[in-house]
Amino acid sequence: MGGDLGPAVVLSAVLSVLREDPLLSVDLFGDEHQLAGMMASAGLSVSGDHRLTIHHAPDAVDMTDSPVHALRHKKHSSMRMALERLQSGQASACLSAGNTGALVLMGHHLLKTLPGVERAAMCTLLPSPDGHTFLLDVGATVEVTPALLLQHAKLGTAMARHLDGCTRPRVGLLNVGVEAGKGPMLMCDADALLRACADIEYRGFVEGNDLFAGTVEVVVTDGFTGNIALKASEGAARLVSIKVADYVRRHPLLGLLAGILRPLLKGLKSELDPESFNGACLLGLQGVVVKSHGASSERGMAQSLRLAARLGRSSLISDGMKVVV
């Protein structure tokens, strides 16, 4: 109920993914009357599909709610009830497009962190020439310590193993330069810790232009820097899409070749579109929690749901425990 575009987008995405994934079941938490009305308008009946269940949640976490207020006073919210479903073992993963701070705080309160993890990190996927780059943290923990960055490096390693099949993912620490001793003391101290850790394939400092270059599979940073890097890359991708479309429109020769170029440009746009990589996993909790962008379209929400289902079916949590302890 907390996404910027409302429950209609969530419902459409859920129905779409249910059609393509016959082994998936979804519990929807929200205003039962509103959701049932949307189903009826689409000519659908909840009772007609045992894989879709609506649970009435009389409250919702607003984007303006502080995380502490949401935790204390929104105990019957769709977000809290969905997390409690995961906590009880009745679900394999939880997906939300709502208030990020509230989701992080409720996740820590209800699910607890994995052994050896102080704070969870939001990990997202970025496109690279040969696959993905896993970037964390992108907003869960703004103030970090060298020890926390080491924990997140181990969690990112586990994520890359499960989603991309990397046996020993290369890890980089995001900094203002690649030279040893460069950057703030926090990063220098974290660099020393990561170099001494035999559990990860640490390759030293990386810079912003390495995020999409495939230099490493996992990039670790604090939530403040990571969130800015993510939002900047999303803005750059949209700008490229707009500029390419405008360039084709303004040049007559390219217009004549539009029929040939259209499939190519459509494929390129799909590859670079942030919606294709929507969904950040809140790594470090004792349960799979995926955060979708609040302003996600149906396409982006569906992608987040696919990610949640994939991680829910994996052994990410148990493997994460082994990596971090």
mmCIF file of C-alpha atoms in Angstrom:
data_model
loop_
_atom_site.group_PDB
_atom_site.id
_atom_site.type_symbol
_atom_site.label_atom_id
_atom_site.label_comp_id
_atom_site.label_asym_id
_atom_site.label_seq_id
_atom_site.Cartn_x
_atom_site.Cartn_y
_atom_site.Cartn_z
ATOM 1 C CA MET A 1 0.000 0.000 0.000
ATOM 2 C CA GLY A 2 2.999 2.315 0.378
ATOM 3 C CA GLY A 3 4.294 2.640 -3.182
ATOM 4 C CA ASP A 4 4.156 6.044 -4.878
ATOM 5 C CA LEU A 5 1.780 4.775 -7.589
ATOM 6 C CA GLY A 6 -0.567 2.869 -5.294
ATOM 7 C CA PRO A 7 -1.697 -0.763 -5.083
ATOM 8 C CA ALA A 8 -2.952 -0.979 -8.681
ATOM 9 C CA VAL A 9 0.623 -1.192 -9.986
ATOM 10 C CA VAL A 10 1.500 -3.856 -7.400
ATOM 11 C CA LEU A 11 -1.555 -5.938 -8.245
ATOM 12 C CA SER A 12 -0.902 -5.774 -12.002
ATOM 13 C CA ALA A 13 2.706 -6.841 -11.493
ATOM 14 C CA VAL A 14 1.695 -9.720 -9.217
ATOM 15 C CA LEU A 15 -0.865 -11.039 -11.709
ATOM 16 C CA SER A 16 1.687 -10.804 -14.517
ATOM 17 C CA VAL A 17 4.382 -12.748 -12.656
ATOM 18 C CA LEU A 18 1.895 -15.351 -11.407
ATOM 19 C CA ARG A 19 1.002 -16.101 -15.037
ATOM 20 C CA GLU A 20 4.636 -16.673 -15.994
ATOM 21 C CA ASP A 21 5.652 -18.571 -12.832
ATOM 22 C CA PRO A 22 3.288 -21.497 -12.099
ATOM 23 C CA LEU A 23 5.142 -22.438 -8.900
ATOM 24 C CA LEU A 24 4.783 -19.011 -7.288
ATOM 25 C CA SER A 25 2.212 -18.097 -4.622
ATOM 26 C CA VAL A 26 1.650 -14.547 -3.392
ATOM 27 C CA ASP A 27 0.109 -13.137 -0.215
ATOM 28 C CA LEU A 28 -1.026 -9.533 -0.684
ATOM 29 C CA PHE A 29 -1.359 -7.358 2.417
ATOM 30 C CA GLY A 30 -3.445 -4.213 2.141
ATOM 31 C CA ASP A 31 -6.922 -2.729 2.041
ATOM 32 C CA GLU A 32 -9.027 -5.799 1.287
ATOM 33 C CA HIS A 33 -11.982 -3.863 -0.134
ATOM 34 C CA GLN A 34 -9.779 -1.783 -2.420
ATOM 35 C CA LEU A 35 -7.814 -4.767 -3.699
ATOM 36 C CA ALA A 36 -10.922 -6.919 -4.172
ATOM 37 C CA GLY A 37 -12.540 -4.075 -6.126
ATOM 38 C CA MET A 38 -9.526 -3.874 -8.421
ATOM 39 C CA MET A 39 -9.672 -7.625 -8.958
ATOM 40 C CA ALA A 40 -13.384 -7.436 -9.774
ATOM 41 C CA SER A 41 -12.802 -4.572 -12.223
ATOM 42 C CA ALA A 42 -10.284 -6.778 -14.017
ATOM 43 C CA GLY A 43 -12.819 -9.592 -14.166
ATOM 44 C CA LEU A 44 -10.861 -11.688 -11.673
ATOM 45 C CA SER A 45 -11.791 -13.436 -8.464
ATOM 46 C CA VAL A 46 -9.396 -14.028 -5.588
ATOM 47 C CA SER A 47 -11.156 -17.292 -4.761
ATOM 48 C CA GLY A 48 -10.524 -18.440 -8.318
ATOM 49 C CA ASP A 49 -6.742 -18.636 -7.826
ATOM 50 C CA HIS A 50 -5.386 -20.406 -4.760
ATOM 51 C CA ARG A 51 -1.951 -18.931 -5.481
ATOM 52 C CA LEU A 52 -3.117 -15.377 -4.668
ATOM 53 C CA THR A 53 -4.412 -14.543 -1.195
ATOM 54 C CA ILE A 54 -5.450 -11.121 0.069
ATOM 55 C CA HIS A 55 -4.942 -10.364 3.757
ATOM 56 C CA HIS A 56 -6.680 -7.295 5.144
ATOM 57 C CA ALA A 57 -4.298 -4.725 6.618
ATOM 58 C CA PRO A 58 -6.276 -1.817 8.113
ATOM 59 C CA ASP A 59 -3.269 0.497 8.201
ATOM 60 C CA ALA A 60 -0.366 1.551 5.968
ATOM 61 C CA VAL A 61 3.026 3.145 6.545
ATOM 62 C CA ASP A 62 3.132 6.563 4.891
ATOM 63 C CA MET A 63 6.248 7.859 3.175
ATOM 64 C CA THR A 64 6.226 10.743 5.678
ATOM 65 C CA ASP A 65 6.157 8.447 8.732
ATOM 66 C CA SER A 66 9.374 8.270 10.713
ATOM 67 C CA PRO A 67 10.726 4.707 11.027
ATOM 68 C CA VAL A 68 10.314 4.786 14.825
ATOM 69 C CA HIS A 69 6.703 5.994 14.557
ATOM 70 C CA ALA A 70 5.931 3.267 12.037
ATOM 71 C CA LEU A 71 7.456 0.598 14.282
ATOM 72 C CA ARG A 72 5.583 1.725 17.394
ATOM 73 C CA HIS A 73 2.231 2.783 15.981
ATOM 74 C CA LYS A 74 1.685 0.928 12.669
ATOM 75 C CA LYS A 75 1.454 -2.629 13.991
ATOM 76 C CA HIS A 76 -1.433 -3.466 11.663
ATOM 77 C CA SER A 77 0.141 -1.967 8.567
ATOM 78 C CA SER A 78 0.574 -3.916 5.341
ATOM 79 C CA MET A 79 4.367 -3.669 5.714
ATOM 80 C CA ARG A 80 4.474 -5.025 9.248
ATOM 81 C CA MET A 81 1.992 -7.831 8.551
ATOM 82 C CA ALA A 82 3.960 -8.925 5.473
ATOM 83 C CA LEU A 83 7.191 -9.048 7.487
ATOM 84 C CA GLU A 84 5.441 -11.014 10.238
ATOM 85 C CA ARG A 85 4.340 -13.530 7.593
ATOM 86 C CA LEU A 86 7.997 -13.998 6.676
ATOM 87 C CA GLN A 87 9.034 -14.131 10.332
ATOM 88 C CA SER A 88 6.562 -16.948 11.027
ATOM 89 C CA GLY A 89 7.946 -19.057 8.188
ATOM 90 C CA GLN A 90 4.732 -18.869 6.160
ATOM 91 C CA ALA A 91 6.518 -17.003 3.357
ATOM 92 C CA SER A 92 9.886 -17.415 1.662
ATOM 93 C CA ALA A 93 10.445 -13.716 0.901
ATOM 94 C CA CYS A 94 8.906 -10.308 1.526
ATOM 95 C CA LEU A 95 8.642 -7.499 -1.062
ATOM 96 C CA SER A 96 7.770 -3.869 -0.343
ATOM 97 C CA ALA A 97 7.769 -0.599 -2.289
ATOM 98 C CA GLY A 98 7.080 1.456 0.810
ATOM 99 C CA ASN A 99 9.013 3.619 3.264
ATOM 100 C CA THR A 100 12.643 2.413 3.175
ATOM 101 C CA GLY A 101 13.570 3.528 6.680
ATOM 102 C CA ALA A 102 10.515 1.841 8.173
ATOM 103 C CA LEU A 103 11.209 -1.378 6.254
ATOM 104 C CA VAL A 104 14.818 -1.459 7.481
ATOM 105 C CA LEU A 105 13.858 -0.798 11.119
ATOM 106 C CA MET A 106 10.947 -3.259 11.114
ATOM 107 C CA GLY A 107 13.129 -5.853 9.396
ATOM 108 C CA HIS A 108 15.787 -5.562 12.083
ATOM 109 C CA HIS A 109 13.172 -5.644 14.862
ATOM 110 C CA LEU A 110 11.173 -8.627 13.616
ATOM 111 C CA LEU A 111 13.692 -10.785 11.746
ATOM 112 C CA LYS A 112 16.944 -9.915 13.530
ATOM 113 C CA THR A 113 20.307 -9.951 11.799
ATOM 114 C CA LEU A 114 22.439 -12.940 10.877
ATOM 115 C CA PRO A 115 25.090 -14.002 13.394
ATOM 116 C CA GLY A 116 28.058 -11.658 13.117
ATOM 117 C CA VAL A 117 26.131 -8.910 11.276
ATOM 118 C CA GLU A 118 25.599 -5.590 13.053
ATOM 119 C CA ARG A 119 23.416 -3.922 10.426
ATOM 120 C CA ALA A 120 21.798 -5.068 7.194
ATOM 121 C CA ALA A 121 22.764 -3.578 3.827
ATOM 122 C CA MET A 122 20.660 -2.962 0.737
ATOM 123 C CA CYS A 123 22.256 -4.670 -2.252
ATOM 124 C CA THR A 124 21.239 -3.892 -5.822
ATOM 125 C CA LEU A 125 22.338 -5.082 -9.263
ATOM 126 C CA LEU A 126 23.909 -2.849 -11.894
ATOM 127 C CA PRO A 127 24.551 -3.884 -15.514
ATOM 128 C CA SER A 128 28.128 -4.685 -16.567
ATOM 129 C CA PRO A 129 29.609 -5.927 -19.858
ATOM 130 C CA ASP A 130 29.581 -9.584 -18.788
ATOM 131 C CA GLY A 131 26.810 -9.735 -16.194
ATOM 132 C CA HIS A 132 26.143 -7.709 -13.071
ATOM 133 C CA THR A 133 27.890 -5.614 -10.485
ATOM 134 C CA PHE A 134 26.447 -5.983 -6.976
ATOM 135 C CA LEU A 135 26.489 -2.634 -5.174
ATOM 136 C CA LEU A 136 25.924 -2.361 -1.418
ATOM 137 C CA ASP A 137 24.942 -0.506 0.669
ATOM 138 C CA VAL A 138 22.521 1.704 -1.275
ATOM 139 C CA GLY A 139 20.649 3.262 1.599
ATOM 140 C CA ALA A 140 20.083 1.067 4.656
ATOM 141 C CA THR A 141 23.009 2.269 6.807
ATOM 142 C CA VAL A 142 24.420 5.738 6.253
ATOM 143 C CA GLU A 143 27.070 5.731 8.979
ATOM 144 C CA VAL A 144 29.343 2.686 8.906
ATOM 145 C CA THR A 145 32.525 1.323 10.460
ATOM 146 C CA PRO A 146 35.383 -0.617 8.834
ATOM 147 C CA ALA A 147 34.093 -3.800 10.521
ATOM 148 C CA LEU A 148 30.611 -3.246 9.070
ATOM 149 C CA LEU A 149 32.036 -2.750 5.567
ATOM 150 C CA LEU A 150 33.855 -6.082 5.945
ATOM 151 C CA GLN A 151 30.597 -7.781 6.962
ATOM 152 C CA HIS A 152 28.848 -6.277 3.949
ATOM 153 C CA ALA A 153 31.648 -7.452 1.657
ATOM 154 C CA LYS A 154 31.005 -11.019 2.830
ATOM 155 C CA LEU A 155 27.245 -10.645 2.314
ATOM 156 C CA GLY A 156 27.763 -9.213 -1.166
ATOM 157 C CA THR A 157 30.006 -12.165 -1.960
ATOM 158 C CA ALA A 158 27.222 -14.580 -0.946
ATOM 159 C CA MET A 159 24.708 -12.663 -3.084
ATOM 160 C CA ALA A 160 26.943 -12.789 -6.176
ATOM 161 C CA ARG A 161 27.463 -16.520 -5.707
ATOM 162 C CA HIS A 162 23.738 -17.225 -5.613
ATOM 163 C CA LEU A 163 22.499 -14.936 -8.353
ATOM 164 C CA ASP A 164 25.364 -15.046 -10.860
ATOM 165 C CA GLY A 165 27.060 -18.310 -9.929
ATOM 166 C CA CYS A 166 30.441 -16.694 -9.228
ATOM 167 C CA THR A 167 32.514 -19.147 -7.233
ATOM 168 C CA ARG A 168 34.801 -16.429 -5.863
ATOM 169 C CA PRO A 169 33.471 -12.940 -6.717
ATOM 170 C CA ARG A 170 35.960 -10.108 -6.861
ATOM 171 C CA VAL A 171 35.284 -7.370 -4.291
ATOM 172 C CA GLY A 172 36.170 -3.685 -4.520
ATOM 173 C CA LEU A 173 35.846 -0.821 -2.031
ATOM 174 C CA LEU A 174 34.415 2.372 -3.560
ATOM 175 C CA ASN A 175 36.781 5.301 -3.065
ATOM 176 C CA VAL A 176 37.996 8.548 -4.661
ATOM 177 C CA GLY A 177 41.038 6.786 -6.124
ATOM 178 C CA VAL A 178 42.597 3.355 -6.443
ATOM 179 C CA GLU A 179 45.941 4.213 -4.855
ATOM 180 C CA ALA A 180 46.692 2.764 -1.403
ATOM 181 C CA GLY A 181 46.247 5.281 1.412
ATOM 182 C CA LYS A 182 43.929 7.500 -0.593
ATOM 183 C CA GLY A 183 40.557 8.710 0.675
ATOM 184 C CA PRO A 184 39.077 9.115 4.173
ATOM 185 C CA MET A 185 40.476 7.217 7.150
ATOM 186 C CA LEU A 186 37.322 5.069 7.241
ATOM 187 C CA MET A 187 38.080 3.640 3.814
ATOM 188 C CA CYS A 188 41.784 3.180 4.551
ATOM 189 C CA ASP A 189 40.996 1.236 7.737
ATOM 190 C CA ALA A 190 38.367 -0.839 5.914
ATOM 191 C CA ASP A 191 40.883 -1.525 3.140
ATOM 192 C CA ALA A 192 43.295 -3.001 5.690
ATOM 193 C CA LEU A 193 40.559 -5.231 7.161
ATOM 194 C CA LEU A 194 39.440 -6.509 3.766
ATOM 195 C CA ARG A 195 43.013 -7.273 2.702
ATOM 196 C CA ALA A 196 43.465 -9.430 5.806
ATOM 197 C CA CYS A 197 40.280 -11.443 5.168
ATOM 198 C CA ALA A 198 40.800 -14.778 3.398
ATOM 199 C CA ASP A 199 37.032 -15.343 2.909
ATOM 200 C CA ILE A 200 36.727 -12.801 0.094
ATOM 201 C CA GLU A 201 38.581 -12.067 -3.156
ATOM 202 C CA TYR A 202 39.422 -8.461 -2.348
ATOM 203 C CA ARG A 203 40.911 -6.401 -5.205
ATOM 204 C CA GLY A 204 41.392 -3.065 -3.442
ATOM 205 C CA PHE A 205 39.862 0.343 -4.122
ATOM 206 C CA VAL A 206 37.635 0.997 -7.134
ATOM 207 C CA GLU A 207 36.226 4.274 -8.450
ATOM 208 C CA GLY A 208 32.803 5.335 -9.659
ATOM 209 C CA ASN A 209 33.569 4.473 -13.281
ATOM 210 C CA ASP A 210 34.231 0.867 -12.242
ATOM 211 C CA LEU A 211 30.583 0.345 -11.240
ATOM 212 C CA PHE A 212 29.602 -0.590 -14.811
ATOM 213 C CA ALA A 213 32.978 -1.748 -16.144
ATOM 214 C CA GLY A 214 32.997 -5.292 -14.755
ATOM 215 C CA THR A 215 36.260 -4.601 -12.897
ATOM 216 C CA VAL A 216 34.838 -6.435 -9.879
ATOM 217 C CA GLU A 217 31.588 -8.290 -9.194
ATOM 218 C CA VAL A 218 30.913 -6.690 -5.781
ATOM 219 C CA VAL A 219 31.352 -3.020 -4.850
ATOM 220 C CA VAL A 220 31.095 -2.093 -1.167
ATOM 221 C CA THR A 221 30.424 1.365 0.254
ATOM 222 C CA ASP A 222 28.346 3.175 2.886
ATOM 223 C CA GLY A 223 24.627 3.727 2.390
ATOM 224 C CA PHE A 224 24.980 7.474 1.808
ATOM 225 C CA THR A 225 27.521 7.165 -1.019
ATOM 226 C CA GLY A 226 25.872 4.071 -2.486
ATOM 227 C CA ASN A 227 22.437 5.673 -2.673
ATOM 228 C CA ILE A 228 23.814 8.731 -4.464
ATOM 229 C CA ALA A 229 25.757 6.522 -6.894
ATOM 230 C CA LEU A 230 22.629 4.463 -7.626
ATOM 231 C CA LYS A 231 20.340 7.465 -8.178
ATOM 232 C CA ALA A 232 22.972 9.187 -10.341
ATOM 233 C CA SER A 233 23.335 6.081 -12.526
ATOM 234 C CA GLU A 234 19.541 5.824 -12.904
ATOM 235 C CA GLY A 235 19.390 9.457 -13.979
ATOM 236 C CA ALA A 236 22.236 8.949 -16.455
ATOM 237 C CA ALA A 237 20.504 5.902 -17.978
ATOM 238 C CA ARG A 238 17.278 7.855 -18.490
ATOM 239 C CA LEU A 239 19.205 10.757 -20.033
ATOM 240 C CA VAL A 240 20.911 8.417 -22.518
ATOM 241 C CA SER A 241 17.525 6.996 -23.495
ATOM 242 C CA ILE A 242 16.050 10.465 -24.036
ATOM 243 C CA LYS A 243 19.076 11.684 -26.004
ATOM 244 C CA VAL A 244 19.160 8.644 -28.301
ATOM 245 C CA ALA A 245 15.444 8.986 -29.080
ATOM 246 C CA ASP A 246 15.866 12.704 -29.732
ATOM 247 C CA TYR A 247 18.905 12.124 -31.963
ATOM 248 C CA VAL A 248 17.033 9.589 -34.090
ATOM 249 C CA ARG A 249 14.052 11.928 -34.372
ATOM 250 C CA ARG A 250 16.142 14.927 -35.487
ATOM 251 C CA HIS A 251 18.235 13.179 -38.137
ATOM 252 C CA PRO A 252 16.366 12.302 -41.375
ATOM 253 C CA LEU A 253 18.710 9.463 -42.381
ATOM 254 C CA LEU A 254 18.289 7.751 -39.030
ATOM 255 C CA GLY A 255 14.539 8.228 -39.401
ATOM 256 C CA LEU A 256 14.647 6.296 -42.669
ATOM 257 C CA LEU A 257 16.510 3.510 -40.898
ATOM 258 C CA ALA A 258 14.090 3.530 -37.960
ATOM 259 C CA GLY A 259 12.592 0.176 -38.918
ATOM 260 C CA ILE A 260 16.025 -1.445 -38.782
ATOM 261 C CA LEU A 261 17.202 0.455 -35.729
ATOM 262 C CA ARG A 262 14.052 0.077 -33.639
ATOM 263 C CA PRO A 263 14.688 -3.518 -32.432
ATOM 264 C CA LEU A 264 18.312 -2.646 -31.646
ATOM 265 C CA LEU A 265 17.408 0.514 -29.745
ATOM 266 C CA LYS A 266 14.572 -1.213 -27.934
ATOM 267 C CA GLY A 267 16.932 -3.968 -26.771
ATOM 268 C CA LEU A 268 19.550 -1.428 -25.687
ATOM 269 C CA LYS A 269 16.966 0.596 -23.779
ATOM 270 C CA SER A 270 15.728 -2.524 -22.026
ATOM 271 C CA GLU A 271 19.266 -3.500 -21.017
ATOM 272 C CA LEU A 272 20.053 -0.072 -19.560
ATOM 273 C CA ASP A 273 16.620 0.750 -18.129
ATOM 274 C CA PRO A 274 16.787 0.941 -14.305
ATOM 275 C CA GLU A 275 13.412 -0.855 -14.212
ATOM 276 C CA SER A 276 15.193 -3.955 -15.548
ATOM 277 C CA PHE A 277 17.323 -4.017 -12.391
ATOM 278 C CA ASN A 278 14.671 -2.862 -9.919
ATOM 279 C CA GLY A 279 14.789 -4.404 -6.489
ATOM 280 C CA ALA A 280 17.379 -4.248 -3.717
ATOM 281 C CA CYS A 281 17.791 -7.122 -1.272
ATOM 282 C CA LEU A 282 18.150 -6.183 2.405
ATOM 283 C CA LEU A 283 21.109 -8.461 3.085
ATOM 284 C CA GLY A 284 22.059 -9.486 6.606
ATOM 285 C CA LEU A 285 18.593 -10.225 7.991
ATOM 286 C CA GLN A 286 17.365 -13.709 8.889
ATOM 287 C CA GLY A 287 14.941 -13.677 5.987
ATOM 288 C CA VAL A 288 14.756 -12.496 2.379
ATOM 289 C CA VAL A 289 13.466 -8.909 2.179
ATOM 290 C CA VAL A 290 13.425 -7.060 -1.155
ATOM 291 C CA LYS A 291 12.837 -3.324 -1.493
ATOM 292 C CA SER A 292 11.349 -2.057 -4.736
ATOM 293 C CA HIS A 293 11.743 1.557 -5.836
ATOM 294 C CA GLY A 294 8.746 3.511 -4.541
ATOM 295 C CA ALA A 295 7.982 4.989 -7.970
ATOM 296 C CA SER A 296 8.294 1.672 -9.824
ATOM 297 C CA SER A 297 6.052 0.968 -12.774
ATOM 298 C CA GLU A 298 4.368 -2.400 -13.235
ATOM 299 C CA ARG A 299 7.478 -3.575 -15.119
ATOM 300 C CA GLY A 300 9.811 -2.583 -12.303
ATOM 301 C CA MET A 301 7.604 -4.083 -9.614
ATOM 302 C CA ALA A 302 7.387 -7.343 -11.558
ATOM 303 C CA GLN A 303 11.175 -7.457 -11.772
ATOM 304 C CA SER A 304 11.424 -6.998 -8.001
ATOM 305 C CA LEU A 305 8.939 -9.816 -7.472
ATOM 306 C CA ARG A 306 10.980 -12.122 -9.710
ATOM 307 C CA LEU A 307 14.079 -11.268 -7.667
ATOM 308 C CA ALA A 308 12.263 -11.943 -4.378
ATOM 309 C CA ALA A 309 11.010 -15.307 -5.676
ATOM 310 C CA ARG A 310 14.455 -16.293 -6.912
ATOM 311 C CA LEU A 311 16.136 -15.400 -3.630
ATOM 312 C CA GLY A 312 13.348 -17.011 -1.618
ATOM 313 C CA ARG A 313 13.994 -20.289 -3.413
ATOM 314 C CA SER A 314 17.747 -20.092 -2.861
ATOM 315 C CA SER A 315 19.866 -20.950 0.159
ATOM 316 C CA LEU A 316 21.126 -17.362 0.396
ATOM 317 C CA ILE A 317 20.283 -16.946 4.079
ATOM 318 C CA SER A 318 21.945 -20.168 5.241
ATOM 319 C CA ASP A 319 24.961 -19.496 3.024
ATOM 320 C CA GLY A 320 25.125 -15.933 4.301
ATOM 321 C CA MET A 321 25.309 -17.282 7.841
ATOM 322 C CA LYS A 322 28.252 -19.500 6.914
ATOM 323 C CA VAL A 323 30.068 -16.634 5.203
ATOM 324 C CA VAL A 324 29.702 -14.063 7.949
ATOM 325 C CA VAL A 325 30.196 -16.100 11.105
#
